[in-house]
Every structure is written in C-alpha cells, then in structure tokens.
C-alpha cells in the first residue's frame, strides 16, 4: 500500500511536469473526431449513425498513442531493474501506473463526451450509452495497452509492435461497445452488451496486472 | 560469456570485480543480483538459492543506470525511494547536504550535472539498512571529494557487518586492504 | 516437479526423438490425409440440405480444430518455458506458431468459401468468426514478438507470455456458438452427446481430423529439429553430429 | 501473518473476486439476448415495456420465418420479396441480390436493412442460418420424414434457378 501511494504520487508529479504526454493524445482524439465529419460530409443522419464507431476508434487510438511511454522512462532510467532486484511489491507499482494512465488519458474523454455527442449529432440516449461503454471499456483499453507496453519494453521497434499486438485484442471490445450504442440509438435494450463489457473488464483486471508484472520482469532480466 | 567463476563473500567483506571493457562485469553483477539467470551454476545466499531465500530483502542494487528520473527533484527521489524501497525515514535535506547537494534539493534532476545526478542516485546508500550492496561503477562521474565520501560510507557499512560487491577501475586496495579482487579475463 | 520431463528437455535427446518420430508421423499423416480427402471429398453422400457444398467440412473442421489444438500445445509449451525455464519449450513455441497460423488461415478461408453460398455472406462479425480471426492475430503476434528483441531470450519469453495470455480466447472460440446467437452453427462432433452427423460422413471426417493432427505433429517435429540445431550450433554434440554426417557422406561418395 | 503473506492473500482474494464477477456478468449477459433483432410482432405492436415502435427510415434487423408461398421474384432482375411471420402479424422484406442456399420457405432467416413503412423493409442483407446436422437425403427422409425438405424442393439448387450456386444441380444428378 505504501508502494502504491509512493508510485501514484510519483506518477502524478511526472504527469504534471510532462503535460504533453497526456495532452497530446487528448488533442489527437479531438482532431480525429473533427476530421471525420469533414471527410464524410456533414450529413446529420449518417454522422449519428457512424458516431459510435468513430468515437470508439478515436478513443482506442488515443489510448494507444500514450501507451508506449508508460514504462519506457522507468526502464531506460533503471528504476525498474532496481525495483525488481529489491523484490519490492511491484504489483502495486503496476496498478498505480495503470490507474494514473487511465485518469490521464481516458477520464478526460469521458468528461468531454457531452461535447462530442453534440458535435456528432447524437441524441441523449445514445450519448448515455456512449458514456457507459466508455466508462466500462476505457479501463480495458488502458489495461491491455499496459500489457502491450510491458511486453515490448525492450523490443527494437516497440511502438508499432505494441499496436500490432494490442489492436486485435481490442476487437471484441469494439464490437460490443458499438453494438451497445447501436442498440441504444435503435431504442433497444443494451444491458446485455454492458454485461459483456463488465465481464471482460473484470477478467482483465484480475489477470492483466499479473501478466504486466511478469512481462516487466522478463524485459529487465 | 564467462565460465568457471567461483566466489564466496563473507560478511564485512568487499569484492571488487575488475576486467577489461566487455569482459562481462555488468553481466556477472546482474546474475549476482538475481536479475539474470546463469546458463549453468547457481547463486547462493546463506547456503540457499537466491530465488528461495530472503536475498532480495537484503539487497541494495544500483546498476549502471542511475534510476534518476530527469523531471523529478532530488528530494522527490528520496521520498519515492523511502516509501517504495522501505528505507529508513530520514531527513532528506540532511542526507542531501551530506552529499554536497544543499540548495539543489528542489531542482529537477535534469538540470544537475552528471556527477550530481550520480550523488542523488547513491543517496540511497545513506538510507538503507540492507546487508549486501551490489554497485555497478559507483565512482563514475564523481569528483575526488565525493569518492572519498563514498569510500567512507563503504568502510562504515563493512564495519557494521555488511558486504559490498562492486565493479570499478579505481584501485581500492589502499583504502580496503582486505578487499578481494576478481579479475575477469576476456575469453576470445 | 516435472522430473520425468527433464531427460526429454535436454536438446540432444529431444533432437534424436524428433528425428525418430518424424518419418513415422509424416507417413501416417500422408496416408490418412489421402484417405480422408479422397473419401470425404469424392465418395461421401451429399448433405440433405446443403448438397455438395458441405464437403468442405472435411478441410474446414480439421483445420479449425487443430488451429486451436496447436494453440493449446503452444500455450502448454509456454507455461513450461516460463515456469521451469526449459529452453526446448521456448523453441517449441516458435516451431508451432507458424503451423498454427497456417491452419487458422485455412479454417478462415474455407469457412468464408462455405459461408458465401450457405449463409449468403463471406464474412459476418459474429462471435465465432471474430474470435477465430483474433486467434490468427495472436499467432502473428507471438511470431512477431519473438523476433523483435535484440536479446533472443527475452523475445522467446515475451512471446511465451503473450501465448499464455491469449489462452482466454480458446474457450471463447469454442463456446461462442452456444453463448451468442451466431450465424455459425453449433458443434457437431465435439459436443458430449451423440454426434449429429451421419456415420457415412462422420468416418471420413474423423480420419481427416486425425490426418491434420498427425500433420501438425510431424511438421512440429521437423521445425523443432531445425530450431534445436540453430540454437545449439556451437555445442559439441552438434559439431560432432555435423562432422559425422559429413564423414558418412564422404564415404558414400568414395 | 507477515505483511508479505498478507499482501499475497489479499491479491489472491481480489483476483478470485474479480474472476467470479466476470463469470457472474457473463452469465447475466447470456440470459439477455445480446444479438437482438425485432420480430414482426414487435415491429408492428411496439417493443419492450414502452411499446417503442421503430420509425420509417430507421436501420434495423428483423428475424422470422419465411411465409410459404410468399416469395415473389422479378423475372429479369435479382429483385425478390417475401413475407416474414412469427406469431401473427406479417411484414414484407424487399431485397435485391443473391439469396443464400439455405433460404427456404418455412425456415428462419435474419434480414438487415431499413424500415420503409410500417410493414415493409428494404433489406441490404439476408442471412440464413443452418443447423449442425449433416446427413444424406435418404437418411433425412427416413429419420425426419421430409421436414427440412419441402416436397417440390428436394434439391436445393433446383428451387431457385435464378439464384442458386452452380454446384447444387450437379449434386442432384449425382444423387439420382
């Protein structure tokens, strides 16, 4: 717990000093969203129809954009190897990393989601569905991105490989999230999809931190 | 990389690992610290393989990477290490002052010189109670006064029954007549 | 733990064993593949609903089953590699992954070719098809990851870890047809009740499945042999092997 | 209990809790039908507690049984229309394209498209699902009567000359 607090405080200090790390993905998200209406023409119906897909793809790309830096500095600076050698409770370090990365990349997306809904012509029910799926889905994005970052930590072309490894794992998330928003905009019930999303989230919360831990140790060793 | 390394270290002893560049000094240190696995053979701590013992809780490892994050200040580093590595709670200002960093506590480390960054990294040794120190080139970038300071710290640690394994090209025998020297030869 | 595994984990022994098994496995695979394909594709009766199109199951089903079978064996190898640090298991991962990927491609391709006339579409994003596609991506990820590191050991271990994480996909593939209302039909022969396929079609299908399994095993042996030689090329036993095989070829020529 | 072991115990119990949460959520999800479509009754009488009716122009999926005798084909194009039924009301689906082999009168299909008016749907895709049973025609006849095989349509290919896959008629000849 001490470790968790220490790592969390350290992470927030770093985020406060390296604002580009989390502001850039957010800007990227917004710009991608504004490019879509320009690219397909501002037909309100069409836009509302494909909005869930756009929002989700922009969200997962922006999470991916911030993923590589997650453990990179600590690896390069030797913090990781010192933690591993001293056998400190790394699990808490990993959790602190993932939680603060969610707070810095995904939480802002949730906060600006009403604006996005307005931009893409979504109605209130669809917006609620977008919000709920983002709430359940973005932690999963961050967890899997952390896994990818940890696996490719010492790889030669880590960044692009990270995307190649993790994007396929995002497919089920994308399918259920956009199905939920789709159902919502058709006036259908979408609690089933939300349940699937929360099942995936629970599973990932249980297993991914351990896998991240193992991957970090592999890359350090 | 190397074969037939056989060594023992008792409490209160210092082991210096020497050898030419590329002889495998750092790799040997990583194996001793449990970060890498030997292809053959084993590392024992109190007659037990290090994986099954309380070895990690007795180890303080500082590799050739300093562990200093450029954006954080010296004081913030001490705070993190104190909490994360379970070090002694201590007055950070006092430790940093001992190391000649008074007045530089709240400056991001990227603004410090290489030698000053090294001092920040080594500050951990002033906070730890752990028995075995494994240090990779601790004297790199340090000036003469800092080297003397560090050697004094070594003497103090050894007299308390600690043990030190380090790599360096610095001759240490005049300060530590008891020190063992292991010279790694370049095999091909 | 796993003491009985130790002698087989020794690269030299494993190399000999693979060399010993390979010809038998390959011959058996070839014969059963021939029987299964000819019987299944030419001599079984047509289906009462699907006509002749259904015959593609004699390729589709074995490929799909063994794409998952290959993944499970790869995951077991990964577990052994990570927990007991057995090098041979690391090499086995690299040996199996490309074969599994090819089987997955075969399953996806034949499935699409079957789906077009039967369902009316090449591809739908339903649970079974999507999870099988993710299986392919997992295979590709394992292959890419193992080659991405300057330190080959790290690459092997990282890909082993990815292979283990990907195991969650296997039950999803298997149960997807029961859990979701998918276009893909339910299990025919792997369900616990009596297979819902007529005996005249079942037998050639079973032979094809056996054939694909033997094929997988034979190719794995072959690739593992190569991997062992590559990784152990500087060891004395490999040098001895090479020099003795060189000698015998010289004698033959002389 | 030493702190290290206590932490391990906490981690293990947290993981077990999360895993059971995952299983619970999955079981709930399986009760809900995730892959939803409207049935003709729901389309006409409204869906759910609030009797929500889809509006014309809305995209939707509809699933039902093809009403026997309702399949009407255009002579010169691939245009086809058919009626779908579940328990009472009938809706008409209009489609242009090749119908799947397993499209039969009296069988269940799912169509995806847009609602034209209250009872008409313009489909962009018609999907037919088949079961996991495989058997030769004779066995099917012996076991099930000819339930799956409407009398005039013993061989799939011959029922829909305009749309069938080319292999099917050949199969018929082999059988005879």
JSON list of C-alpha atoms in Angstrom, two decimals, chain A residues 2 106 109:
[
{"chain": "A", "resi": 2, "resn": "UNK", "atom": "CA", "xyz": [2.93, 2.28, 0.83]},
{"chain": "A", "resi": 106, "resn": "UNK", "atom": "CA", "xyz": [-9.45, 8.19, -20.60]},
{"chain": "A", "resi": 109, "resn": "UNK", "atom": "CA", "xyz": [-12.54, 11.67, -22.83]}
]
